[in-house]
Amino acid sequence: MKSVWYKPTKGNVTKRMKTIFYIIITVIVTTSLMAAAYAQQASIAGRVIDEQKAPLDLATINLLNAKDSSVVKTIFPDEEGNFQFQGIPQGKYLVSAILVGYDDAISEIVEITTESTTKKLKPLLLNAVNTVLAEVAVDAPQRPLIERKPDMLVVNVENSTLAAGNTAMDILERSPGVTVDKDDNISLMGKQGVTVMIDGKQTYLSAEQLANLLRSTDGNSIKSIELITTPSSKYDASGTAGMINIVLKKNRLAGTNGTLTMGTGYGFGHKANTSLNLNHKAGRLNAFGTYSYMNNRGGNEFDIFRSLMKENVNTDFQQYTDFNRQNRSHNYRAGLDYNTSNRNVLGILLSGYASGNDNNNSSNTLIGRTVASPDSTLATTSIFDGSYRSFAVNVNNQFTIDTTGRKLVADVDISRFSNQNKANYNNTLYLPSGDMKDTPLLSRSDMPTIINIRVAKVDYTHPFGKDNKIEAGIKYSNVASDNDMRFENQVDGAWQNDVGRTNHFLYEEQVAAAYANYSTKLGKWGFQAGLRSEYTISDGNSITLQNRIQRDYIDFFPSLFVNYSISDNHQTGISYSKRINRPNYGNLNPFEYFLDQYTSEQGNPYLKPEYTHAFDFTYTLMQRYHLSAGYSRTNDVIAESMNQNLETKRTWVSRDNLAKQEIWHSNLNIPVKITKFWNTSTNINAFYMSFEGPLNGQYLKQGKFAWQLRSNQTFTILPTFTAETSSNYRSSLIYSIYHIGAQWSIDAGLSKSFYNKKANLKLSVSDIFDTRIQDVRTNYASMNTIINQKNETRVVRLTLTYNFGNIKNGARRSDTQSEEKSRVNMP
C-alpha cells in the first residue's frame, strides 16, 4: 500500500471525486452527441419489398465489398422494410437482401466518396420461390455444461435439469472449483477473495447482502456462470481469487414472447417458486421484464465443541443449535433498449428485490469439566426478523463508431440496498437438577443497514487492422454504508442499552480507475498487455467507539497474456496479473454479532487490503480438453481467526492480516462423448494452499494438498426426454487455522419436453444421500474447537417451464443480430 501526496480531508475527497464523477458523466453525454454527429456521415439507404410491394422486415441486409463480395456489415430493416447503413468509409459497395423462401436480390454498385452524404437505392425486390416448405423445428446446438474458453471456465446452466428451481447460490455451490463455507464465503479454485458480478456489473455488497441477493435470485433466470481466475486489466482489480460473472438470460426474439416457470420442492421444509419473463421487440425497440417470487422453508443444524484450559482446569462447551427459517422474496427486472440508429443503442434497466427472512433458532450448550456430566446447561432461543430491499437503475449507451469495430460504451449505475434485522434472545442457565441457576438474560437487537452505490464508467475499443486492438476506459465508484447496531438487555422489566454491544458504524469507499489494454497477433503468437490504476479513498468511522480509520492510496495493476498456437489441435498460453482485495466493510465494522452469551463474531477496523500476484499456464488439446496450472502469492492475506478470553470463557471469530498465502493449483476439464446418447464432462481441480504469519501471539505456518472432482453425465433417452447426474467430491483442506473435512454428494435429474418443445418438466434431487456436511476443526494456540454444520442440501424439486408467443419468427434473426446489437457490459 502506497500513500499519495495529501491527507484525505473531507473537502479534498469531495472535490477530487466529484470532479472525476463529472468528467465521466460528461464523456457519457458526449457519447450520445457523437452518435448523432456520426449519423450524419456517408450512408446507404433503401427498402426491401416483395412482388406485391409489401415490406419484408425479416430479411437480412448485407453490405458487401464490391471488389470481393466480402460482407462488411449486416443489418435488418424496420417494420416498413426500410434500412440504412451509416458511417461508411470511402469505397465501392453492393447491397444484398436475403430471406428464406425468396430469391436473393442485389443492388447496383454504390460508390462512397469524401463528398458523399446519403445514397438512396432503388427498392430491392425479392421474388417468392415457388416451393412449399415443410414446417420444421430447428434446434440450436446445446452447449456443453462445462465449457473452457481461453480466459475463463463457463458453466452453461441454462438447460440443465440440476439448475431448475434452485437459487443462484445453489448453482454457484455446484460449479467446478467453487466452494461456499459455513459463513457463505465464496472460494474459487481454493482461494477466497472472489469478486461476484451480475451481467458484468460488480455487486459491491457485503458478504451478508451478497448471500441474500444470490438466494433471492431464481436459478431459472441464469444463462451461465463464468469463472475468471486471471482477469485482464479491463476488469476491476478487486478480487484476489478472480471473478465470478453470473450471466442472466436475454431474449432478443422479434415480436412478443415470454416464459412462465412454476416450481415446488421439499427438503427440511416446503419450497415454491414462480417467475414470468416477457419480451417485446418491434423495429428499433426492445422491451423486456422479469418477475419472480420464492417462498422457501428450510433450516440447518450447527454443533460446536470447544475446550478451554486455565491453570490446568479444563472447561468444555458442547453446543447444539437448530436453525429454522422461512425466506420470501420478490425479484424484478425491467428495461428498454432502443436503437437510435443502426450503430447506436440506448438502454435503461430497473431492477430490485424485496425479501423477508424469519429465523427461529434454539440452542442448548452443555458446560462442565466434561460434557458427559455437565455442571450447567445454557438454553438459548433467538428469533430473527429480517427484511431486505434493493432498487437499482442502469442507463447505458453503446455507440459503434464505424465499420472497423471502433466502439464506445458508457454506463451509469445507481443502487440502494437496505436491511432491517431485528432479533430477540432468551439465555437461561440451568443446573443439572433442572433448576434455573440465574435469572434468564433477555436481550434484543436492531441492526438497520443502508448501502448506497454509485458507479459511472466509459470503455473505448479501437481495432487497428485485423489483429491489433486497443481498449481503454475510466471508472468511478462510490460505496457508502450506514450500520447502526443497537443492543439492549432487560433489567428489572425495563430495556436498557448495552453499551458494549451497541455501535454506529459509517463506511465510505471511493475508487477512481483508468486502464489501457493492447492485444495483437503475430503469426501463431498472440499477445495482450494491460495496465490498470486505481486510486482508493476509504473512511471507516465507528461513531460509538470514537474510532475512525482513514486510508488513501494508489495502486497499479499490470496484466500480461501470451498465447501460442502450435497447431490446430494444440494451443498454449501463459499469463500474469496483479489483484487487490479490499476488506469487506462488514468485516471492518467493530461491532459484535452474538450467537449466545459465550460465542460471537467481531469486526476488525484495522484490516488492510491484500494483494495477489498470480501466474497461470493453459494448454488446450483438440479444442476440447483443457488444462491450466498456476501459482499465486497473496501478501497481507485476510484470514479468519478465533480468539478466546479465559476469564469470561468467551470465544469470538474475527479476521486479521497474515503475512502471506501461497497456492499452487491445476485444473483439468475433460468432455467425452461416450455414445450417441451419453455425454460426460469431468472437471478436476487440485491445489496446495499454505498460510504463514503471526496470528494471535503465535506464528502460523501450515499448508496442505487438496483436490476437487466434479463429473456430469447427460443421457439423451429420447429426443424429448433426458437424464442428468452430477457427482462431486472435495478432499480435506486447510484454510488459515482451520482443518476442513472432506465432502461428497450426488445429484440427479430428469427432463421431459412436450407441446413441440414449448413446455418442459424437470424433476431433480440434490445430494441424494444427504452426505454434504461441514466438518471444521482447529487446534491452534490455546483453542481446541470442532464445528459440524449440516445445511439443507437434500432437496427434491419439480419445475414446469412454458414458452409462449412469437417464437419462430425471431429465432433466425436473433442469432444474426447478437453480434451487432446485443450490449456487452464489462467493468
PDB file of C-alpha atoms in Angstrom, residues 361-616:
ATOM      1  CA  ASN A 361     -33.310 -20.765  16.404  1.00  0.00           C
ATOM      2  CA  SER A 362     -32.852 -22.844  19.524  1.00  0.00           C
ATOM      3  CA  SER A 363     -29.577 -23.796  21.162  1.00  0.00           C
ATOM      4  CA  ASN A 364     -28.518 -25.945  24.113  1.00  0.00           C
ATOM      5  CA  THR A 365     -24.937 -25.709  25.400  1.00  0.00           C
ATOM      6  CA  LEU A 366     -23.570 -28.256  27.881  1.00  0.00           C
ATOM      7  CA  ILE A 367     -20.901 -26.703  30.138  1.00  0.00           C
ATOM      8  CA  GLY A 368     -18.547 -28.514  32.532  1.00  0.00           C
ATOM      9  CA  ARG A 369     -15.262 -30.321  33.129  1.00  0.00           C
ATOM     10  CA  THR A 370     -16.648 -32.886  30.727  1.00  0.00           C
ATOM     11  CA  VAL A 371     -19.799 -32.658  28.614  1.00  0.00           C
ATOM     12  CA  ALA A 372     -20.702 -36.204  29.676  1.00  0.00           C
ATOM     13  CA  SER A 373     -21.560 -34.809  33.140  1.00  0.00           C
ATOM     14  CA  PRO A 374     -22.089 -31.030  32.706  1.00  0.00           C
ATOM     15  CA  ASP A 375     -22.173 -28.566  35.569  1.00  0.00           C
ATOM     16  CA  SER A 376     -24.794 -26.464  33.795  1.00  0.00           C
ATOM     17  CA  THR A 377     -26.735 -26.112  30.567  1.00  0.00           C
ATOM     18  CA  LEU A 378     -27.290 -22.852  28.685  1.00  0.00           C
ATOM     19  CA  ALA A 379     -30.565 -22.790  26.748  1.00  0.00           C
ATOM     20  CA  THR A 380     -30.798 -20.038  24.148  1.00  0.00           C
ATOM     21  CA  THR A 381     -33.697 -19.175  21.893  1.00  0.00           C
ATOM     22  CA  SER A 382     -33.398 -16.459  19.282  1.00  0.00           C
ATOM     23  CA  ILE A 383     -35.989 -15.080  16.907  1.00  0.00           C
ATOM     24  CA  PHE A 384     -34.774 -13.082  13.915  1.00  0.00           C
ATOM     25  CA  ASP A 385     -36.976 -10.922  11.716  1.00  0.00           C
ATOM     26  CA  GLY A 386     -35.078  -9.627   8.696  1.00  0.00           C
ATOM     27  CA  SER A 387     -36.246  -7.584   5.733  1.00  0.00           C
ATOM     28  CA  TYR A 388     -34.108  -6.731   2.708  1.00  0.00           C
ATOM     29  CA  ARG A 389     -34.791  -4.174  -0.008  1.00  0.00           C
ATOM     30  CA  SER A 390     -32.917  -3.262  -3.164  1.00  0.00           C
ATOM     31  CA  PHE A 391     -33.502  -0.894  -6.060  1.00  0.00           C
ATOM     32  CA  ALA A 392     -31.092  -0.193  -8.920  1.00  0.00           C
ATOM     33  CA  VAL A 393     -31.130   1.925 -12.092  1.00  0.00           C
ATOM     34  CA  ASN A 394     -28.756   1.477 -15.003  1.00  0.00           C
ATOM     35  CA  VAL A 395     -28.522   3.779 -18.033  1.00  0.00           C
ATOM     36  CA  ASN A 396     -26.194   2.670 -20.813  1.00  0.00           C
ATOM     37  CA  ASN A 397     -25.239   3.668 -24.313  1.00  0.00           C
ATOM     38  CA  GLN A 398     -23.264   1.653 -26.870  1.00  0.00           C
ATOM     39  CA  PHE A 399     -22.046   3.519 -29.922  1.00  0.00           C
ATOM     40  CA  THR A 400     -20.389   1.681 -32.813  1.00  0.00           C
ATOM     41  CA  ILE A 401     -18.312   4.470 -34.352  1.00  0.00           C
ATOM     42  CA  ASP A 402     -17.643   2.834 -37.715  1.00  0.00           C
ATOM     43  CA  THR A 403     -17.472  -0.488 -39.532  1.00  0.00           C
ATOM     44  CA  THR A 404     -13.869  -1.094 -38.423  1.00  0.00           C
ATOM     45  CA  GLY A 405     -15.108  -2.046 -34.961  1.00  0.00           C
ATOM     46  CA  ARG A 406     -14.413   1.144 -33.043  1.00  0.00           C
ATOM     47  CA  LYS A 407     -16.869   1.271 -30.173  1.00  0.00           C
ATOM     48  CA  LEU A 408     -17.684   3.475 -27.195  1.00  0.00           C
ATOM     49  CA  VAL A 409     -19.725   2.088 -24.276  1.00  0.00           C
ATOM     50  CA  ALA A 410     -20.939   4.170 -21.333  1.00  0.00           C
ATOM     51  CA  ASP A 411     -22.751   3.082 -18.168  1.00  0.00           C
ATOM     52  CA  VAL A 412     -24.178   4.778 -15.083  1.00  0.00           C
ATOM     53  CA  ASP A 413     -25.444   2.666 -12.171  1.00  0.00           C
ATOM     54  CA  ILE A 414     -27.204   3.916  -9.055  1.00  0.00           C
ATOM     55  CA  SER A 415     -28.449   1.428  -6.453  1.00  0.00           C
ATOM     56  CA  ARG A 416     -29.602   1.291  -2.862  1.00  0.00           C
ATOM     57  CA  PHE A 417     -29.703  -1.682  -0.505  1.00  0.00           C
ATOM     58  CA  SER A 418     -31.347  -1.639   2.900  1.00  0.00           C
ATOM     59  CA  ASN A 419     -31.604  -4.202   5.697  1.00  0.00           C
ATOM     60  CA  GLN A 420     -33.745  -4.223   8.801  1.00  0.00           C
ATOM     61  CA  ASN A 421     -32.675  -7.032  11.130  1.00  0.00           C
ATOM     62  CA  LYS A 422     -34.358  -7.408  14.495  1.00  0.00           C
ATOM     63  CA  ALA A 423     -33.637 -10.182  16.981  1.00  0.00           C
ATOM     64  CA  ASN A 424     -34.828 -11.310  20.398  1.00  0.00           C
ATOM     65  CA  TYR A 425     -32.681 -13.553  22.623  1.00  0.00           C
ATOM     66  CA  ASN A 426     -33.508 -15.572  25.725  1.00  0.00           C
ATOM     67  CA  ASN A 427     -30.485 -17.037  27.556  1.00  0.00           C
ATOM     68  CA  THR A 428     -31.316 -19.278  30.523  1.00  0.00           C
ATOM     69  CA  LEU A 429     -28.751 -21.211  32.559  1.00  0.00           C
ATOM     70  CA  TYR A 430     -29.900 -24.494  34.173  1.00  0.00           C
ATOM     71  CA  LEU A 431     -28.329 -26.691  36.850  1.00  0.00           C
ATOM     72  CA  PRO A 432     -28.100 -30.490  36.380  1.00  0.00           C
ATOM     73  CA  SER A 433     -31.193 -30.758  38.578  1.00  0.00           C
ATOM     74  CA  GLY A 434     -33.164 -28.758  36.035  1.00  0.00           C
ATOM     75  CA  ASP A 435     -33.462 -25.675  38.245  1.00  0.00           C
ATOM     76  CA  MET A 436     -32.507 -22.273  36.877  1.00  0.00           C
ATOM     77  CA  LYS A 437     -29.048 -21.180  38.007  1.00  0.00           C
ATOM     78  CA  ASP A 438     -29.586 -17.459  37.391  1.00  0.00           C
ATOM     79  CA  THR A 439     -32.300 -15.139  36.229  1.00  0.00           C
ATOM     80  CA  PRO A 440     -32.822 -15.513  32.459  1.00  0.00           C
ATOM     81  CA  LEU A 441     -30.962 -12.920  30.362  1.00  0.00           C
ATOM     82  CA  LEU A 442     -33.392 -11.327  27.920  1.00  0.00           C
ATOM     83  CA  SER A 443     -31.838  -9.290  25.111  1.00  0.00           C
ATOM     84  CA  ARG A 444     -32.870  -7.733  21.837  1.00  0.00           C
ATOM     85  CA  SER A 445     -31.077  -6.101  18.923  1.00  0.00           C
ATOM     86  CA  ASP A 446     -31.944  -3.888  15.989  1.00  0.00           C
ATOM     87  CA  MET A 447     -29.440  -3.518  13.168  1.00  0.00           C
ATOM     88  CA  PRO A 448     -30.617  -1.364  10.236  1.00  0.00           C
ATOM     89  CA  THR A 449     -28.139  -1.114   7.359  1.00  0.00           C
ATOM     90  CA  ILE A 450     -28.250   1.155   4.319  1.00  0.00           C
ATOM     91  CA  ILE A 451     -25.830   0.851   1.394  1.00  0.00           C
ATOM     92  CA  ASN A 452     -25.768   3.387  -1.438  1.00  0.00           C
ATOM     93  CA  ILE A 453     -23.760   2.606  -4.574  1.00  0.00           C
ATOM     94  CA  ARG A 454     -22.974   4.934  -7.474  1.00  0.00           C
ATOM     95  CA  VAL A 455     -20.889   3.832 -10.448  1.00  0.00           C
ATOM     96  CA  ALA A 456     -20.064   5.506 -13.773  1.00  0.00           C
ATOM     97  CA  LYS A 457     -17.734   4.197 -16.458  1.00  0.00           C
ATOM     98  CA  VAL A 458     -16.752   4.600 -20.104  1.00  0.00           C
ATOM     99  CA  ASP A 459     -14.989   1.954 -22.245  1.00  0.00           C
ATOM    100  CA  TYR A 460     -13.473   2.529 -25.670  1.00  0.00           C
ATOM    101  CA  THR A 461     -12.390  -0.120 -28.205  1.00  0.00           C
ATOM    102  CA  HIS A 462     -10.189   0.746 -31.197  1.00  0.00           C
ATOM    103  CA  PRO A 463      -9.060  -2.013 -33.603  1.00  0.00           C
ATOM    104  CA  PHE A 464      -6.036  -1.482 -35.850  1.00  0.00           C
ATOM    105  CA  GLY A 465      -6.401  -3.727 -38.846  1.00  0.00           C
ATOM    106  CA  LYS A 466      -7.373  -7.352 -38.364  1.00  0.00           C
ATOM    107  CA  ASP A 467      -5.227  -8.439 -35.412  1.00  0.00           C
ATOM    108  CA  ASN A 468      -4.480  -5.347 -33.334  1.00  0.00           C
ATOM    109  CA  LYS A 469      -6.737  -3.695 -30.800  1.00  0.00           C
ATOM    110  CA  ILE A 470      -6.536  -1.109 -28.021  1.00  0.00           C
ATOM    111  CA  GLU A 471      -9.069  -0.969 -25.207  1.00  0.00           C
ATOM    112  CA  ALA A 472      -9.179   1.870 -22.697  1.00  0.00           C
ATOM    113  CA  GLY A 473     -11.572   3.169 -20.090  1.00  0.00           C
ATOM    114  CA  ILE A 474     -12.215   5.154 -16.943  1.00  0.00           C
ATOM    115  CA  LYS A 475     -14.437   4.367 -13.983  1.00  0.00           C
ATOM    116  CA  TYR A 476     -15.602   5.897 -10.714  1.00  0.00           C
ATOM    117  CA  SER A 477     -17.389   4.089  -7.888  1.00  0.00           C
ATOM    118  CA  ASN A 478     -18.702   5.321  -4.552  1.00  0.00           C
ATOM    119  CA  VAL A 479     -19.991   2.946  -1.875  1.00  0.00           C
ATOM    120  CA  ALA A 480     -21.424   4.341   1.365  1.00  0.00           C
ATOM    121  CA  SER A 481     -22.629   2.085   4.186  1.00  0.00           C
ATOM    122  CA  ASP A 482     -24.506   3.083   7.355  1.00  0.00           C
ATOM    123  CA  ASN A 483     -24.786   0.342  10.001  1.00  0.00           C
ATOM    124  CA  ASP A 484     -26.471   1.231  13.294  1.00  0.00           C
ATOM    125  CA  MET A 485     -26.326  -1.707  15.729  1.00  0.00           C
ATOM    126  CA  ARG A 486     -28.442  -1.268  18.861  1.00  0.00           C
ATOM    127  CA  PHE A 487     -28.371  -3.910  21.606  1.00  0.00           C
ATOM    128  CA  GLU A 488     -30.493  -3.863  24.776  1.00  0.00           C
ATOM    129  CA  ASN A 489     -30.896  -6.056  27.865  1.00  0.00           C
ATOM    130  CA  GLN A 490     -33.951  -6.327  30.046  1.00  0.00           C
ATOM    131  CA  VAL A 491     -33.195  -5.262  33.605  1.00  0.00           C
ATOM    132  CA  ASP A 492     -35.999  -5.242  36.234  1.00  0.00           C
ATOM    133  CA  GLY A 493     -38.590  -5.339  33.457  1.00  0.00           C
ATOM    134  CA  ALA A 494     -37.159  -2.363  31.566  1.00  0.00           C
ATOM    135  CA  TRP A 495     -34.976  -2.347  28.455  1.00  0.00           C
ATOM    136  CA  GLN A 496     -31.539  -0.806  28.934  1.00  0.00           C
ATOM    137  CA  ASN A 497     -28.873  -0.107  26.336  1.00  0.00           C
ATOM    138  CA  ASP A 498     -25.876  -2.484  26.359  1.00  0.00           C
ATOM    139  CA  VAL A 499     -23.004  -0.085  25.699  1.00  0.00           C
ATOM    140  CA  GLY A 500     -20.500  -2.865  24.955  1.00  0.00           C
ATOM    141  CA  ARG A 501     -22.639  -4.302  22.165  1.00  0.00           C
ATOM    142  CA  THR A 502     -24.062  -1.118  20.619  1.00  0.00           C
ATOM    143  CA  ASN A 503     -22.230   0.561  17.783  1.00  0.00           C
ATOM    144  CA  HIS A 504     -22.966   3.013  14.956  1.00  0.00           C
ATOM    145  CA  PHE A 505     -20.543   2.453  12.043  1.00  0.00           C
ATOM    146  CA  LEU A 506     -20.233   4.533   8.869  1.00  0.00           C
ATOM    147  CA  TYR A 507     -18.071   3.488   5.957  1.00  0.00           C
ATOM    148  CA  GLU A 508     -17.375   5.156   2.624  1.00  0.00           C
ATOM    149  CA  GLU A 509     -15.130   3.891  -0.132  1.00  0.00           C
ATOM    150  CA  GLN A 510     -14.347   5.697  -3.371  1.00  0.00           C
ATOM    151  CA  VAL A 511     -12.331   4.269  -6.242  1.00  0.00           C
ATOM    152  CA  ALA A 512     -11.299   6.122  -9.386  1.00  0.00           C
ATOM    153  CA  ALA A 513      -9.799   3.855 -12.057  1.00  0.00           C
ATOM    154  CA  ALA A 514      -8.314   4.044 -15.541  1.00  0.00           C
ATOM    155  CA  TYR A 515      -6.951   1.281 -17.757  1.00  0.00           C
ATOM    156  CA  ALA A 516      -5.392   0.605 -21.144  1.00  0.00           C
ATOM    157  CA  ASN A 517      -5.195  -2.812 -22.775  1.00  0.00           C
ATOM    158  CA  TYR A 518      -3.411  -3.723 -26.038  1.00  0.00           C
ATOM    159  CA  SER A 519      -3.718  -7.023 -27.918  1.00  0.00           C
ATOM    160  CA  THR A 520      -2.103  -8.234 -31.135  1.00  0.00           C
ATOM    161  CA  LYS A 521      -1.346 -11.376 -33.149  1.00  0.00           C
ATOM    162  CA  LEU A 522       1.963 -12.142 -34.825  1.00  0.00           C
ATOM    163  CA  GLY A 523       1.651 -15.358 -36.791  1.00  0.00           C
ATOM    164  CA  LYS A 524       0.937 -18.133 -34.288  1.00  0.00           C
ATOM    165  CA  TRP A 525       1.613 -15.844 -31.330  1.00  0.00           C
ATOM    166  CA  GLY A 526      -0.970 -13.775 -29.524  1.00  0.00           C
ATOM    167  CA  PHE A 527      -0.111 -11.016 -27.029  1.00  0.00           C
ATOM    168  CA  GLN A 528      -2.190  -8.943 -24.642  1.00  0.00           C
ATOM    169  CA  ALA A 529      -0.733  -6.422 -22.198  1.00  0.00           C
ATOM    170  CA  GLY A 530      -2.576  -4.039 -19.931  1.00  0.00           C
ATOM    171  CA  LEU A 531      -2.186  -1.653 -17.034  1.00  0.00           C
ATOM    172  CA  ARG A 532      -4.865  -0.510 -14.631  1.00  0.00           C
ATOM    173  CA  SER A 533      -4.538   2.200 -12.000  1.00  0.00           C
ATOM    174  CA  GLU A 534      -6.949   2.530  -9.072  1.00  0.00           C
ATOM    175  CA  TYR A 535      -6.964   5.396  -6.600  1.00  0.00           C
ATOM    176  CA  THR A 536      -8.796   4.485  -3.378  1.00  0.00           C
ATOM    177  CA  ILE A 537     -10.052   6.624  -0.517  1.00  0.00           C
ATOM    178  CA  SER A 538     -11.735   4.850   2.409  1.00  0.00           C
ATOM    179  CA  ASP A 539     -13.191   6.188   5.631  1.00  0.00           C
ATOM    180  CA  GLY A 540     -14.388   3.844   8.402  1.00  0.00           C
ATOM    181  CA  ASN A 541     -15.946   5.709  11.328  1.00  0.00           C
ATOM    182  CA  SER A 542     -17.208   3.986  14.471  1.00  0.00           C
ATOM    183  CA  ILE A 543     -19.200   6.853  15.976  1.00  0.00           C
ATOM    184  CA  THR A 544     -19.956   4.976  19.181  1.00  0.00           C
ATOM    185  CA  LEU A 545     -16.339   3.954  19.849  1.00  0.00           C
ATOM    186  CA  GLN A 546     -14.977   7.276  18.511  1.00  0.00           C
ATOM    187  CA  ASN A 547     -12.632   5.263  16.314  1.00  0.00           C
ATOM    188  CA  ARG A 548     -12.004   6.488  12.759  1.00  0.00           C
ATOM    189  CA  ILE A 549      -9.700   4.816  10.235  1.00  0.00           C
ATOM    190  CA  GLN A 550      -8.987   6.763   7.007  1.00  0.00           C
ATOM    191  CA  ARG A 551      -6.871   5.472   4.164  1.00  0.00           C
ATOM    192  CA  ASP A 552      -5.681   6.992   0.902  1.00  0.00           C
ATOM    193  CA  TYR A 553      -3.626   5.011  -1.625  1.00  0.00           C
ATOM    194  CA  ILE A 554      -2.972   4.499  -5.313  1.00  0.00           C
ATOM    195  CA  ASP A 555      -2.037   1.186  -6.916  1.00  0.00           C
ATOM    196  CA  PHE A 556      -1.050  -0.066 -10.361  1.00  0.00           C
ATOM    197  CA  PHE A 557      -2.185  -3.466 -11.644  1.00  0.00           C
ATOM    198  CA  PRO A 558      -0.395  -4.866 -14.705  1.00  0.00           C
ATOM    199  CA  SER A 559      -1.544  -7.919 -16.677  1.00  0.00           C
ATOM    200  CA  LEU A 560       0.128  -9.902 -19.437  1.00  0.00           C
ATOM    201  CA  PHE A 561      -1.146 -12.766 -21.627  1.00  0.00           C
ATOM    202  CA  VAL A 562       0.932 -14.682 -24.202  1.00  0.00           C
ATOM    203  CA  ASN A 563      -0.690 -17.381 -26.355  1.00  0.00           C
ATOM    204  CA  TYR A 564       0.920 -19.697 -28.900  1.00  0.00           C
ATOM    205  CA  SER A 565      -0.929 -21.901 -31.393  1.00  0.00           C
ATOM    206  CA  ILE A 566       1.313 -24.907 -32.003  1.00  0.00           C
ATOM    207  CA  SER A 567      -1.229 -26.332 -34.439  1.00  0.00           C
ATOM    208  CA  ASP A 568      -4.994 -26.550 -34.842  1.00  0.00           C
ATOM    209  CA  ASN A 569      -5.043 -29.236 -32.130  1.00  0.00           C
ATOM    210  CA  HIS A 570      -2.543 -27.725 -29.695  1.00  0.00           C
ATOM    211  CA  GLN A 571      -2.699 -24.255 -28.106  1.00  0.00           C
ATOM    212  CA  THR A 572      -0.826 -22.953 -25.058  1.00  0.00           C
ATOM    213  CA  GLY A 573      -0.740 -19.736 -23.081  1.00  0.00           C
ATOM    214  CA  ILE A 574       0.795 -18.062 -20.052  1.00  0.00           C
ATOM    215  CA  SER A 575      -0.493 -15.080 -18.079  1.00  0.00           C
ATOM    216  CA  TYR A 576       0.300 -12.800 -15.161  1.00  0.00           C
ATOM    217  CA  SER A 577      -1.886 -10.386 -13.218  1.00  0.00           C
ATOM    218  CA  LYS A 578      -1.815  -8.399 -10.011  1.00  0.00           C
ATOM    219  CA  ARG A 579      -5.017  -8.117  -7.957  1.00  0.00           C
ATOM    220  CA  ILE A 580      -6.299  -6.446  -4.788  1.00  0.00           C
ATOM    221  CA  ASN A 581      -8.931  -7.477  -2.263  1.00  0.00           C
ATOM    222  CA  ARG A 582     -10.134  -4.608  -0.106  1.00  0.00           C
ATOM    223  CA  PRO A 583     -11.628  -5.549   3.279  1.00  0.00           C
ATOM    224  CA  ASN A 584     -15.354  -6.148   3.235  1.00  0.00           C
ATOM    225  CA  TYR A 585     -16.951  -3.227   5.068  1.00  0.00           C
ATOM    226  CA  GLY A 586     -18.957  -5.707   7.114  1.00  0.00           C
ATOM    227  CA  ASN A 587     -15.658  -7.139   8.385  1.00  0.00           C
ATOM    228  CA  LEU A 588     -14.366  -3.646   9.184  1.00  0.00           C
ATOM    229  CA  ASN A 589     -17.308  -2.901  11.481  1.00  0.00           C
ATOM    230  CA  PRO A 590     -16.062  -3.480  15.056  1.00  0.00           C
ATOM    231  CA  PHE A 591     -19.466  -4.475  16.467  1.00  0.00           C
ATOM    232  CA  GLU A 592     -20.058  -7.990  17.838  1.00  0.00           C
ATOM    233  CA  TYR A 593     -22.692 -10.378  16.462  1.00  0.00           C
ATOM    234  CA  PHE A 594     -23.739 -12.820  19.217  1.00  0.00           C
ATOM    235  CA  LEU A 595     -24.789 -16.426  18.753  1.00  0.00           C
ATOM    236  CA  ASP A 596     -25.151 -16.731  22.520  1.00  0.00           C
ATOM    237  CA  GLN A 597     -23.518 -15.103  25.549  1.00  0.00           C
ATOM    238  CA  TYR A 598     -20.360 -17.234  25.110  1.00  0.00           C
ATOM    239  CA  THR A 599     -19.829 -17.143  21.317  1.00  0.00           C
ATOM    240  CA  SER A 600     -19.790 -14.197  18.911  1.00  0.00           C
ATOM    241  CA  GLU A 601     -18.225 -12.655  15.784  1.00  0.00           C
ATOM    242  CA  GLN A 602     -16.402  -9.321  15.768  1.00  0.00           C
ATOM    243  CA  GLY A 603     -15.163  -6.999  13.031  1.00  0.00           C
ATOM    244  CA  ASN A 604     -11.667  -5.532  12.741  1.00  0.00           C
ATOM    245  CA  PRO A 605     -11.429  -1.853  11.651  1.00  0.00           C
ATOM    246  CA  TYR A 606      -7.648  -2.162  11.196  1.00  0.00           C
ATOM    247  CA  LEU A 607      -7.774  -4.667   8.328  1.00  0.00           C
ATOM    248  CA  LYS A 608      -5.572  -3.728   5.371  1.00  0.00           C
ATOM    249  CA  PRO A 609      -6.091  -4.670   1.693  1.00  0.00           C
ATOM    250  CA  GLU A 610      -4.492  -7.881   0.490  1.00  0.00           C
ATOM    251  CA  TYR A 611      -2.522  -8.065  -2.792  1.00  0.00           C
ATOM    252  CA  THR A 612      -2.097 -11.089  -5.060  1.00  0.00           C
ATOM    253  CA  HIS A 613       0.413 -11.839  -7.819  1.00  0.00           C
ATOM    254  CA  ALA A 614      -0.952 -14.677  -9.998  1.00  0.00           C
ATOM    255  CA  PHE A 615       0.732 -16.696 -12.763  1.00  0.00           C
ATOM    256  CA  ASP A 616      -1.183 -19.151 -14.970  1.00  0.00           C
TER     257      ASP A 616
END
